[in-house]
XYZ file of C-alpha atoms in Angstrom:
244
model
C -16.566 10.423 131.632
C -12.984 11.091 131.272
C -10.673 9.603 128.255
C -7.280 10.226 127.856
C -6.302 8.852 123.617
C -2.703 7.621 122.865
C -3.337 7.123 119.069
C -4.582 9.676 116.697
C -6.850 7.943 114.831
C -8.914 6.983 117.714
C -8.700 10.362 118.474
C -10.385 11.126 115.803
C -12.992 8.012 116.620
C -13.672 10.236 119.638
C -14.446 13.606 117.483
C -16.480 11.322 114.725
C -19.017 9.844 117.602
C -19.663 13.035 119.019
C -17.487 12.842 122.185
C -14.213 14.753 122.476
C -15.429 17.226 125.214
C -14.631 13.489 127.098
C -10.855 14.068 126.121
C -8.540 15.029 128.906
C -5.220 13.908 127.659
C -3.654 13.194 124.649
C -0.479 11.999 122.439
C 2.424 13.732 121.183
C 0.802 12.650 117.283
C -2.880 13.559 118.526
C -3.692 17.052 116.456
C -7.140 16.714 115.225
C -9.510 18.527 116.129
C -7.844 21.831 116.623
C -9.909 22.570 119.850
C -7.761 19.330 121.866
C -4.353 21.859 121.275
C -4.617 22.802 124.898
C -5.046 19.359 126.185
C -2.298 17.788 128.070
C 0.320 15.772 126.429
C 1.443 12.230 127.110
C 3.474 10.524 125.171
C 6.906 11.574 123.595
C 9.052 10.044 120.637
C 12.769 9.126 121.778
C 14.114 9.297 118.161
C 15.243 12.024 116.928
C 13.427 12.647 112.913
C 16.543 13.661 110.931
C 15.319 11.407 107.611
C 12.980 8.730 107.282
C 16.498 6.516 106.809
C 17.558 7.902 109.881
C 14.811 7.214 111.979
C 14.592 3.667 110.083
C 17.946 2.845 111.531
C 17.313 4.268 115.115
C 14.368 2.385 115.482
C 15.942 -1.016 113.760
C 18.583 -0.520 115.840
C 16.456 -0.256 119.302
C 14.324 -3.804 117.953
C 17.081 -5.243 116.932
C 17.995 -5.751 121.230
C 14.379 -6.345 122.271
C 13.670 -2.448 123.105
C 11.340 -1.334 120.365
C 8.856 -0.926 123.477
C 11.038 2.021 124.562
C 10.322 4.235 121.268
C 7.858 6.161 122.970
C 7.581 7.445 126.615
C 4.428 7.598 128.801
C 4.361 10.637 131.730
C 2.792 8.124 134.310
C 2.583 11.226 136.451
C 0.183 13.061 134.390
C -1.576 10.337 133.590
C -2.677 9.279 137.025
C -3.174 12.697 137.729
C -5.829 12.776 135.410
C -7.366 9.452 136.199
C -9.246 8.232 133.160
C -12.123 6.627 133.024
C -10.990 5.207 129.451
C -7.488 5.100 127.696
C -7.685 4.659 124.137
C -4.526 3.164 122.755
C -3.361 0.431 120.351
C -1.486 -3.286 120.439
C -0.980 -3.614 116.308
C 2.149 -2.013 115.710
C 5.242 -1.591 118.757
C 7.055 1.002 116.965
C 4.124 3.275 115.482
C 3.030 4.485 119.273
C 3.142 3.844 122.697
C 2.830 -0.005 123.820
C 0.072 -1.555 125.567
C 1.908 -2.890 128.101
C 3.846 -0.268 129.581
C -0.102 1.894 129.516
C -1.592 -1.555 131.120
C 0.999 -1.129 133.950
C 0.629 2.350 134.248
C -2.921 2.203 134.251
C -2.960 -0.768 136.822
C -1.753 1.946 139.834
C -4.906 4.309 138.957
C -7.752 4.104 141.016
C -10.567 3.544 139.837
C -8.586 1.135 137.078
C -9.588 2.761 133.947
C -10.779 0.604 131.244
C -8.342 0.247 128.363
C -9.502 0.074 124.741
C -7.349 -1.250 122.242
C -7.991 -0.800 118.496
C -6.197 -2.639 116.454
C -8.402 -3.121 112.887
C -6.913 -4.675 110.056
C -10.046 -4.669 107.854
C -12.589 -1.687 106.464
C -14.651 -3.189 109.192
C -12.785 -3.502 111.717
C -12.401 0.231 111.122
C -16.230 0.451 112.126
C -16.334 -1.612 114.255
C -13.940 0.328 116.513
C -16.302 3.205 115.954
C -18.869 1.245 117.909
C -16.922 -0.241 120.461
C -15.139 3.439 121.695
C -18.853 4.593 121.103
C -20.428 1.272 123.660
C -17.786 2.650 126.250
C -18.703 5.887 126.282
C -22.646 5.470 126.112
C -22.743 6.547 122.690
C -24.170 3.945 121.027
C -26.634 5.955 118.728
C -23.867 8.426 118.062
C -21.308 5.993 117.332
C -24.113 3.786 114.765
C -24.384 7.044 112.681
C -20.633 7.485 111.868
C -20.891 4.129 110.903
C -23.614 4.840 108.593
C -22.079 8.017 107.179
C -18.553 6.188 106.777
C -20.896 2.667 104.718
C -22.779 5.618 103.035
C -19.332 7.320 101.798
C -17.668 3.890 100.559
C -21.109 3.430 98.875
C -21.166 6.457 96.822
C -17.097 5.908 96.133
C -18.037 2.571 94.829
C -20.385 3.715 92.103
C -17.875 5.428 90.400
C -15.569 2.132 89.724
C -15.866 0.646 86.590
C -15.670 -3.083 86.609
C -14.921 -3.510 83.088
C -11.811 -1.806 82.582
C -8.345 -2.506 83.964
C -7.726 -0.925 87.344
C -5.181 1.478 87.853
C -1.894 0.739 89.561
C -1.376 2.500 92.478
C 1.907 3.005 94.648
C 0.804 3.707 98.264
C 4.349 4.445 100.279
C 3.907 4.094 103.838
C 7.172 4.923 104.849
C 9.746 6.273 102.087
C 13.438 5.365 103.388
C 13.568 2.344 103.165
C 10.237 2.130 101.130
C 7.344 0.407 103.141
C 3.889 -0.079 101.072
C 0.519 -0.115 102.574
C -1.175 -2.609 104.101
C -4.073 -4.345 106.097
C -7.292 -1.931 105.243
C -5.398 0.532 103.317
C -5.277 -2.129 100.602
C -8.992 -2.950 100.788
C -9.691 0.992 100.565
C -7.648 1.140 97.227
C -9.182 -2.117 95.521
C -12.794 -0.997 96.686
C -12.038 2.692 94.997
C -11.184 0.776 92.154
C -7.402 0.818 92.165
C -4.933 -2.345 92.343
C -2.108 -2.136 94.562
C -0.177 -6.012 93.260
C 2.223 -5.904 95.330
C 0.633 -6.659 98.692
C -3.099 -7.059 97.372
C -6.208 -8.527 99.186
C -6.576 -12.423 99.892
C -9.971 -14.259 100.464
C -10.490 -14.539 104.353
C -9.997 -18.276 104.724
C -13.520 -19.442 104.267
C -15.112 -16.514 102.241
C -14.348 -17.908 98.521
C -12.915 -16.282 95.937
C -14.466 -12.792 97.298
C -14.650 -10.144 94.561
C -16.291 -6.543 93.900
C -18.970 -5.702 96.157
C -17.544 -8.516 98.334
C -14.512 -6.981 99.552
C -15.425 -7.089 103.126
C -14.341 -10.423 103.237
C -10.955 -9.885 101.734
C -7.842 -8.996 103.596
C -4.218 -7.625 103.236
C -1.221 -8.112 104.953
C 0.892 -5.842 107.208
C 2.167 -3.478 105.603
C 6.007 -4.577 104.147
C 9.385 -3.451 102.793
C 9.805 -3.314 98.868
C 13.466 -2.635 97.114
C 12.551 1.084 95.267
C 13.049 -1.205 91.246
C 10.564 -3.651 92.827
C 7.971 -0.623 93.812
C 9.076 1.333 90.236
C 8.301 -2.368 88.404
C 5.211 -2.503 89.093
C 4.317 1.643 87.166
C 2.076 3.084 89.480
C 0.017 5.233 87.777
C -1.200 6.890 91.180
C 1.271 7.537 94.380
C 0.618 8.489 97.570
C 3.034 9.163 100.082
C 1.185 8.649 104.230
């Protein structure tokens, strides 16, 4: 089995489920484990990181005419030189890494067509879930079900530790910093699950679930992740930041 990853975190999928001596190619963002360093690289970023303002106004700039899809470049060369079996990649945000289609086209002059994978989770369990579908491609079902269990049996234990019955710390969760972006989608559920509030782009019921609370927080969601004015973020006195 050969994989080639475009998006670090599913990079990481691959070392969690036991398979990244499957990885023959990687992105430009891809640097965990250590041992993939020697792997080929893929992708490339066309803007240049002066500051997070900067890049903010490069990449606005390249949306703004319908080209955020050129942020990132693919070596097509390399990549059908390697000829995946699987491409791991993403379709939930154009300007965080490369975009599906232009690794769909690609990937549609390879022979044998690879099968592509996109993970795109916006929950906690979506999260696992992508663990067990990268782990169902590769035949590593039983390998893929115990990260699973290890990641449940983490939250678990995290869990124990929150105190329902006192007020839940504020906490600022910067995404990007120029202009300020604050988390969203699972990140959110992560932070009210550890016990924290973030009220500025908090968890909804899922339409359906009722007015989901405490251990119920698998069927809560968040929103993408947005753009706050700094007084709006400073309103709200975190008591906790964290800069990602």
């Amino acid at each position: 089995m050969r994989v080639v990853s475009l998006l670090p975190s599913a990079t990481e999928i691959l070392h969690a489920i036991g398979g990244i001596d499957f990885l023959v190619g990687r992105s430009h963002e891809c640097d965990h484990p250590r041992s993939i360093d020697h792997l080929p690289v893929l992708t490339a970023q066309r803007t240049r990181f002066t500051s997070s303002g900067d890049v903010h106004r490069q990449v606005s700039a390249l949306a703004s005419q319908g080209q955020a899809a050129s942020l990132y470049q693919l070596d097509a060369d390399s990549l059908r030189h390697l000829a995946p079996d699987v491409i791991l990649t993403q379709d939930l945000c154009e300007v965080c890494s490369i975009d599906l289609k232009a690794v769909e086209r690609i990937a549609a002059d390879i022979s044998p067509r690879p099968t592509i994978i996109s993970l795109n989770p916006t929950t906690f369990d979506d999260v696992l879930d992508d663990h067990l579908r990268v782990g169902q491609a590769l035949a590593l079902e039983r390998q893929a079900g115990d990260a699973v269990i290890r990641l449940r049996g983490r939250m678990a234990r995290a869990e124990e530790f929150v105190n329902p019955y006192t007020e839940p710390p504020v906490v600022g969760f910067m995404e990007w910093t120029d202009p300020v972006f604050i988390a969203g989608h699972w990140t959110v559920q992560l932070i009210e699950r550890a016990g924290g509030a973030h009220p500025l782009n908090p968890t909804v019921p899922i339409p359906g679930s009722g007015a989901a609370v405490g251990p119920q927080q698998a069927s809560r969601h968040a929103g993408k992740s947005i753009a706050v004015a700094p007084e709006v973020f400073t309103a709200t006195r975190p008591e906790w930041l964290v800069i990602a």
